Structures are given as structure tokens and as C-alpha cells.
Amino acid sequence: MRKNIVAANWKMNKNHPEAIELIQSILFSQIPKKTSTFHQVIIATPYLYLREAVLLSQDFPHLYIAAQNCHHQSMGAYTGEIAAQQLESIGVTHVIIGHSERRAYFNEIDEVLLQKIKQALQHHLIPLFCCGEPLEIREANTHLEYIQTQLANTVFQLNPKDFSNIIIAYEPIWAIGTGQTATVAQAQEVHAFIRKLITDKFGTDIAENTSILYGGSCNAQNASSLFAQKDIDGGLIGGASLIAKDFETIVLSNTTQ
Ligand code: PGA
């Protein structure tokens, strides 16, 4: 049985007191009561707050703390960077890799993303791998081919055992932070397509057990209709994850699926 997952991506938001307040609001909400092995919550805070977030949430077994990135080398003279093994050593369990903002603003190409995935796996971090097309590709109706290439160059290079540890997030770039969510049909189409690609590459068992999350202006109003789709196993939430009440509503709509 595959897991339903709601992941928060705080991006570069919240100062320290605000971050602690948000974590505490989540911990004191209905969220921990609703999580389970098959209904997980992941919170990707800025690096600065990771250790504190890990300590605060350590009594909540299905609530995980993630980094938003890691470096593609194992350790060394890379000023200002953070290695997967450093994240592992402070109790972080997941890492977002390949977010479109990292691809666009930090020139992260597929080759580097594959190295990051391998670093993460080597250090027992679960990669939450993002894919998704820009607006011009969607308008040209070549989004499926585009996503197929993104996956072929990265996670499909892994062996089946490693791939089974990956969570995929489909995030159409035109929907991120724009308030313009993909329609339920648009999202389901791509999710079903991704699952079919996984089936062709790794077989039905692995495909049926891979969680594929939707991201891009997912919010308290639209989450339940997106999560009700057969191939949508939760969401990667940016803006709406910064408001405790909205994030709680989103998580609760996933736990009823
Ligand atoms: P958004 O961001 O929910 O603010 O659109 C999603 C993401 O970038 O992961």
C-alpha cells in the first residue's frame, strides 16, 4: 500500500521565532493525531531551523523533517553548502531535490540532480524529487515528453531498490506560487502518466508503491479534490504551508483519502 504524504516546503520564509511558532502550531494541531505509517507529514524548513525542528518533533513518529536541498558532493571545500551526510547526522530524514526554483535560479541540471539523489540515498535520506513543465511546454502540449525526459535523466537511472525509496512530486511550474492550480484532470493525467512510466521501467509493484505528490498552488480549498484522484497521493505545499490552519486543513483532507 502506498503512502499518502503531505509535505510543506517553507522555502526561504520565516525568521527564527516565527519558524518555532509554526512548528509548535503544527505539533499542537490535529495533524499528529491523524498521521500514521500510511499518512505521513514532512516539513521542509530552511537549513537554519532543521535541528530544532527535529528535536521538537521527535515524539511524533509520522512527522518528518526535510531539507530543501543538499550538495551533490559528499563533503569538502564547498563554502556555504550542506552535505547529505551532515543532514543525516542531525536527524533529518528527507530532502527535496530538483525543485524548479533550484533548477531555474541555481542552474541545477539533471546530471547534478542525479548526483544529489545518490548522495541522499547513500546517507539514508529519502529524496522528494520534483519534476514539472514550464508554461511554454504546457502550451505546446509537449509536457508529457518533457516530464518523461526529466525522469529518464534522473530517478530512472537508479536501480529498482534505490528507486523504491523515492517520492515524486509533480509540480507544473506555471502553477507554483501563482494561484493558478492545475485542474484536477490536468494533474491526474500527468500523475497517471508518471505511474505508467514507472510501471514500464520498474514493474507494477514498485509503481503501485510510489507516492506521487502534486504541487503548485495547492491550498485548503482545492486539496481534497486533488487528493481524491486515483494517482495523486498527497501534495507538496508552498505558500499554504506557512499558515498553520491552512496546512492543517490540507493534511486532514489527505488523511480522509
Ligand atoms: P506553492 O509552492 O504551493 O506556493 O505553489 C509549491 C512548491 O513550490 O513546492
Short mmCIF file of C-alpha atoms and ligand atoms in Angstrom, two decimals:
data_model
loop_
_atom_site.label_atom_id
_atom_site.label_comp_id
_atom_site.label_asym_id
_atom_site.label_seq_id
_atom_site.Cartn_x
_atom_site.Cartn_y
_atom_site.Cartn_z
CA MET A 1 0.00 0.00 0.00
CA ARG A 2 1.46 3.34 -0.94
CA LYS A 3 1.74 6.23 1.46
CA ASN A 4 -0.32 9.41 1.39
CA ILE A 5 2.03 12.26 2.13
CA VAL A 6 1.64 15.99 2.63
CA ALA A 7 4.93 17.87 2.56
CA ALA A 8 5.44 21.52 3.50
CA ASN A 9 8.06 23.49 1.61
CA TRP A 10 8.72 26.66 3.59
CA LYS A 11 11.29 27.90 1.04
CA MET A 12 13.20 30.98 2.33
CA ASN A 13 10.45 32.13 4.69
CA LYS A 14 10.07 32.72 8.46
CA ASN A 15 12.54 34.18 10.92
CA HIS A 16 13.51 32.07 13.93
CA PRO A 17 10.65 32.90 16.35
CA GLU A 18 8.11 32.58 13.52
CA ALA A 19 9.53 29.22 12.49
CA ILE A 20 9.34 27.83 16.03
CA GLU A 21 5.80 29.14 16.39
CA LEU A 22 4.75 27.44 13.16
CA ILE A 23 6.32 24.11 14.13
CA GLN A 24 4.63 24.27 17.52
CA SER A 25 1.26 25.11 15.99
CA ILE A 26 1.60 22.04 13.78
CA LEU A 27 2.59 19.83 16.70
CA PHE A 28 -0.35 21.06 18.81
CA SER A 29 -2.86 20.77 15.97
CA GLN A 30 -4.86 17.72 14.87
CA ILE A 31 -2.04 16.81 12.50
CA PRO A 32 -0.02 14.45 14.74
CA LYS A 33 -3.21 12.59 15.73
CA LYS A 34 -4.04 11.94 12.10
CA THR A 35 -0.67 10.78 10.87
CA SER A 36 0.22 7.10 10.57
CA THR A 37 2.52 4.85 8.57
CA PHE A 38 0.33 5.47 5.54
CA HIS A 39 -0.50 9.12 6.20
CA GLN A 40 2.76 10.98 6.68
CA VAL A 41 3.66 14.63 7.03
CA ILE A 42 7.01 16.09 6.01
CA ILE A 43 8.15 19.62 6.86
CA ALA A 44 10.98 21.16 4.86
CA THR A 45 12.28 24.13 6.83
CA PRO A 46 15.23 26.33 5.93
CA TYR A 47 18.54 24.67 6.94
CA LEU A 48 18.86 27.01 9.93
CA TYR A 49 15.92 25.52 11.79
CA LEU A 50 16.33 21.86 10.91
CA ARG A 51 17.99 20.66 14.09
CA GLU A 52 15.47 22.42 16.31
CA ALA A 53 12.59 21.10 14.20
CA VAL A 54 13.98 17.56 14.51
CA LEU A 55 14.21 17.87 18.31
CA LEU A 56 10.75 19.41 18.69
CA SER A 57 9.10 16.73 16.56
CA GLN A 58 10.97 13.69 17.83
CA ASP A 59 7.99 12.26 19.73
CA PHE A 60 5.81 12.34 16.61
CA PRO A 61 6.69 9.19 14.68
CA HIS A 62 4.99 10.02 11.37
CA LEU A 63 6.06 13.62 11.14
CA TYR A 64 9.36 14.02 9.34
CA ILE A 65 11.75 16.92 8.88
CA ALA A 66 13.26 17.56 5.46
CA ALA A 67 15.91 19.79 3.97
CA GLN A 68 15.08 21.74 0.81
CA ASN A 69 18.32 20.80 -0.91
CA CYS A 70 21.69 19.11 -0.37
CA HIS A 71 25.01 19.33 -2.15
CA HIS A 72 26.00 16.79 -4.79
CA GLN A 73 29.44 16.07 -3.30
CA SER A 74 29.95 14.07 -0.13
CA MET A 75 31.93 16.65 1.93
CA GLY A 76 34.75 19.14 1.50
CA ALA A 77 35.68 22.63 0.38
CA TYR A 78 32.29 23.88 -0.84
CA THR A 79 31.79 27.09 1.09
CA GLY A 80 28.23 27.71 2.13
CA GLU A 81 26.94 24.29 1.12
CA ILE A 82 25.39 21.46 3.14
CA ALA A 83 26.11 17.76 2.57
CA ALA A 84 23.61 14.89 2.76
CA GLN A 85 25.67 13.22 5.47
CA GLN A 86 25.51 16.39 7.60
CA LEU A 87 21.73 16.36 7.28
CA GLU A 88 21.62 12.71 8.27
CA SER A 89 23.79 13.42 11.30
CA ILE A 90 21.24 15.87 12.77
CA GLY A 91 18.25 13.55 12.30
CA VAL A 92 16.83 14.91 9.05
CA THR A 93 15.10 12.10 7.14
CA HIS A 94 14.06 13.58 3.78
CA VAL A 95 15.39 16.05 1.24
CA ILE A 96 13.70 17.90 -1.62
CA ILE A 97 15.73 17.53 -4.81
CA GLY A 98 15.15 19.16 -8.17
CA HIS A 99 12.69 21.86 -7.13
CA SER A 100 12.04 24.10 -10.14
CA GLU A 101 13.34 27.14 -8.23
CA ARG A 102 16.68 25.38 -7.72
CA ARG A 103 16.76 24.34 -11.37
CA ALA A 104 15.96 27.88 -12.54
CA TYR A 105 17.92 30.09 -10.11
CA PHE A 106 20.86 27.81 -9.30
CA ASN A 107 21.29 26.10 -12.67
CA GLU A 108 20.75 22.64 -11.28
CA ILE A 109 20.78 20.35 -14.27
CA ASP A 110 19.64 16.73 -14.39
CA GLU A 111 23.20 15.38 -14.14
CA VAL A 112 23.80 17.24 -10.86
CA LEU A 113 20.36 16.28 -9.57
CA LEU A 114 21.16 12.61 -10.11
CA GLN A 115 24.33 13.04 -8.04
CA LYS A 116 22.33 14.73 -5.29
CA ILE A 117 19.83 11.86 -5.29
CA LYS A 118 22.69 9.36 -4.96
CA GLN A 119 24.24 11.33 -2.10
CA ALA A 120 20.89 11.46 -0.32
CA LEU A 121 20.28 7.72 -0.72
CA GLN A 122 23.80 6.86 0.39
CA HIS A 123 23.09 8.75 3.61
CA HIS A 124 19.65 7.25 4.20
CA LEU A 125 17.71 10.36 3.29
CA ILE A 126 14.52 9.91 1.29
CA PRO A 127 14.60 12.15 -1.79
CA LEU A 128 11.43 14.02 -2.65
CA PHE A 129 12.17 14.52 -6.32
CA CYS A 130 10.38 17.30 -8.21
CA CYS A 131 9.53 17.37 -11.90
CA GLY A 132 7.22 19.56 -13.95
CA GLU A 133 6.96 21.66 -17.06
CA PRO A 134 7.14 25.42 -17.69
CA LEU A 135 4.19 27.26 -19.25
CA GLU A 136 5.50 27.25 -22.83
CA ILE A 137 5.86 23.47 -22.77
CA ARG A 138 2.33 23.09 -21.41
CA GLU A 139 1.03 25.43 -24.11
CA ALA A 140 2.86 23.45 -26.79
CA ASN A 141 1.24 20.31 -25.36
CA THR A 142 4.60 18.55 -25.01
CA HIS A 143 4.52 18.34 -21.22
CA LEU A 144 4.37 14.55 -21.06
CA GLU A 145 7.53 14.15 -23.16
CA TYR A 146 9.22 16.88 -21.10
CA ILE A 147 8.49 15.10 -17.82
CA GLN A 148 9.49 11.75 -19.28
CA THR A 149 12.92 13.21 -20.12
CA GLN A 150 13.32 14.74 -16.65
CA LEU A 151 12.65 11.34 -15.09
CA ALA A 152 14.72 9.38 -17.61
CA ASN A 153 17.77 11.54 -16.86
CA THR A 154 17.48 11.28 -13.09
CA VAL A 155 15.45 8.82 -11.00
CA PHE A 156 15.13 6.29 -13.82
CA GLN A 157 18.91 5.92 -13.74
CA LEU A 158 18.61 4.28 -10.31
CA ASN A 159 18.35 0.57 -9.67
CA PRO A 160 14.89 -0.69 -8.62
CA LYS A 161 15.83 -0.94 -4.93
CA ASP A 162 17.04 2.65 -4.77
CA PHE A 163 14.11 3.89 -6.82
CA SER A 164 11.67 2.35 -4.33
CA ASN A 165 12.88 4.91 -1.78
CA ILE A 166 11.95 7.90 -3.92
CA ILE A 167 8.92 10.15 -3.52
CA ILE A 168 7.97 12.02 -6.69
CA ALA A 169 6.35 15.46 -6.77
CA TYR A 170 4.75 16.69 -9.97
CA GLU A 171 4.85 20.49 -9.90
CA PRO A 172 3.85 22.32 -13.08
CA ILE A 173 6.00 25.45 -12.91
CA TRP A 174 3.17 27.68 -14.13
CA ALA A 175 1.17 26.67 -11.06
CA ILE A 176 3.85 27.31 -8.43
CA GLY A 177 3.12 30.36 -6.30
CA THR A 178 0.79 31.75 -8.98
CA GLY A 179 -2.58 30.81 -7.52
CA GLN A 180 -3.28 29.05 -10.82
CA THR A 181 -3.64 25.41 -9.77
CA ALA A 182 -3.63 22.67 -12.39
CA THR A 183 -7.14 21.34 -12.84
CA VAL A 184 -7.85 18.01 -11.24
CA ALA A 185 -7.92 16.44 -14.71
CA GLN A 186 -4.61 18.02 -15.76
CA ALA A 187 -2.91 16.83 -12.57
CA GLN A 188 -4.38 13.33 -12.70
CA GLU A 189 -3.34 12.96 -16.35
CA VAL A 190 0.30 13.62 -15.52
CA HIS A 191 0.28 11.52 -12.35
CA ALA A 192 -1.18 8.54 -14.22
CA PHE A 193 1.41 9.07 -16.94
CA ILE A 194 4.26 9.09 -14.40
CA ARG A 195 2.93 5.93 -12.78
CA LYS A 196 2.75 4.25 -16.19
CA LEU A 197 6.38 5.23 -16.86
CA ILE A 198 7.39 3.74 -13.51
CA THR A 199 5.46 0.55 -14.34
CA ASP A 200 7.24 0.25 -17.69
CA LYS A 201 10.63 0.84 -16.11
CA PHE A 202 10.41 -0.93 -12.74
CA GLY A 203 7.22 -3.02 -12.79
CA THR A 204 3.75 -2.78 -11.26
CA ASP A 205 4.76 -3.46 -7.67
CA ILE A 206 7.15 -0.54 -7.45
CA ALA A 207 4.81 1.74 -9.42
CA GLU A 208 1.88 0.96 -7.13
CA ASN A 209 4.02 1.70 -4.08
CA THR A 210 5.49 5.01 -5.28
CA SER A 211 3.90 8.10 -3.76
CA ILE A 212 3.36 10.83 -6.35
CA LEU A 213 2.52 14.22 -4.84
CA TYR A 214 1.02 17.23 -6.58
CA GLY A 215 2.47 20.71 -6.01
CA GLY A 216 1.55 24.13 -7.35
CA SER A 217 -0.92 26.44 -5.59
CA CYS A 218 -2.43 23.54 -3.69
CA ASN A 219 -4.40 25.06 -0.83
CA ALA A 220 -7.04 24.45 1.84
CA GLN A 221 -9.83 24.87 -0.74
CA ASN A 222 -8.61 22.66 -3.58
CA ALA A 223 -6.56 19.99 -1.76
CA SER A 224 -9.33 17.47 -1.16
CA SER A 225 -10.45 17.33 -4.80
CA LEU A 226 -6.84 16.90 -5.97
CA PHE A 227 -6.07 14.25 -3.34
CA ALA A 228 -9.23 12.32 -4.26
CA GLN A 229 -7.71 11.44 -7.63
CA LYS A 230 -6.55 7.88 -8.05
CA ASP A 231 -2.92 8.69 -8.77
CA ILE A 232 -2.48 11.75 -6.54
CA ASP A 233 -1.05 10.60 -3.24
CA GLY A 234 -0.82 13.94 -1.46
CA GLY A 235 0.81 17.29 -2.02
CA LEU A 236 3.92 19.43 -1.81
CA ILE A 237 2.68 22.68 -0.37
CA GLY A 238 4.49 26.01 -0.54
CA GLY A 239 2.56 29.20 0.34
CA ALA A 240 -0.33 27.48 2.13
CA SER A 241 2.08 25.57 4.40
CA LEU A 242 3.14 28.85 6.03
CA ILE A 243 -0.31 29.27 7.60
CA ALA A 244 -0.80 26.66 10.33
CA LYS A 245 -4.59 26.44 9.99
CA ASP A 246 -4.47 26.04 6.19
CA PHE A 247 -1.76 23.43 6.41
CA GLU A 248 -3.81 21.51 8.97
CA THR A 249 -6.86 21.57 6.66
CA ILE A 250 -4.73 20.27 3.79
CA VAL A 251 -3.25 17.45 5.88
CA LEU A 252 -6.66 16.47 7.25
CA SER A 253 -8.14 16.34 3.76
CA ASN A 254 -5.37 13.89 2.82
CA THR A 255 -5.91 11.62 5.81
CA THR A 256 -9.52 11.05 4.83
CA GLN A 257 -8.49 9.74 1.38
P1 PGA B 1 3.10 26.82 -3.90
O1 PGA B 1 4.57 26.13 -4.00
O2 PGA B 1 2.25 25.86 -3.11
O3 PGA B 1 3.34 28.11 -3.17
O4 PGA B 1 2.62 26.99 -5.28
C1 PGA B 1 4.71 24.76 -4.17
C2 PGA B 1 6.18 24.42 -4.27
O5 PGA B 1 6.94 25.21 -4.85
O6 PGA B 1 6.63 23.36 -3.80
#
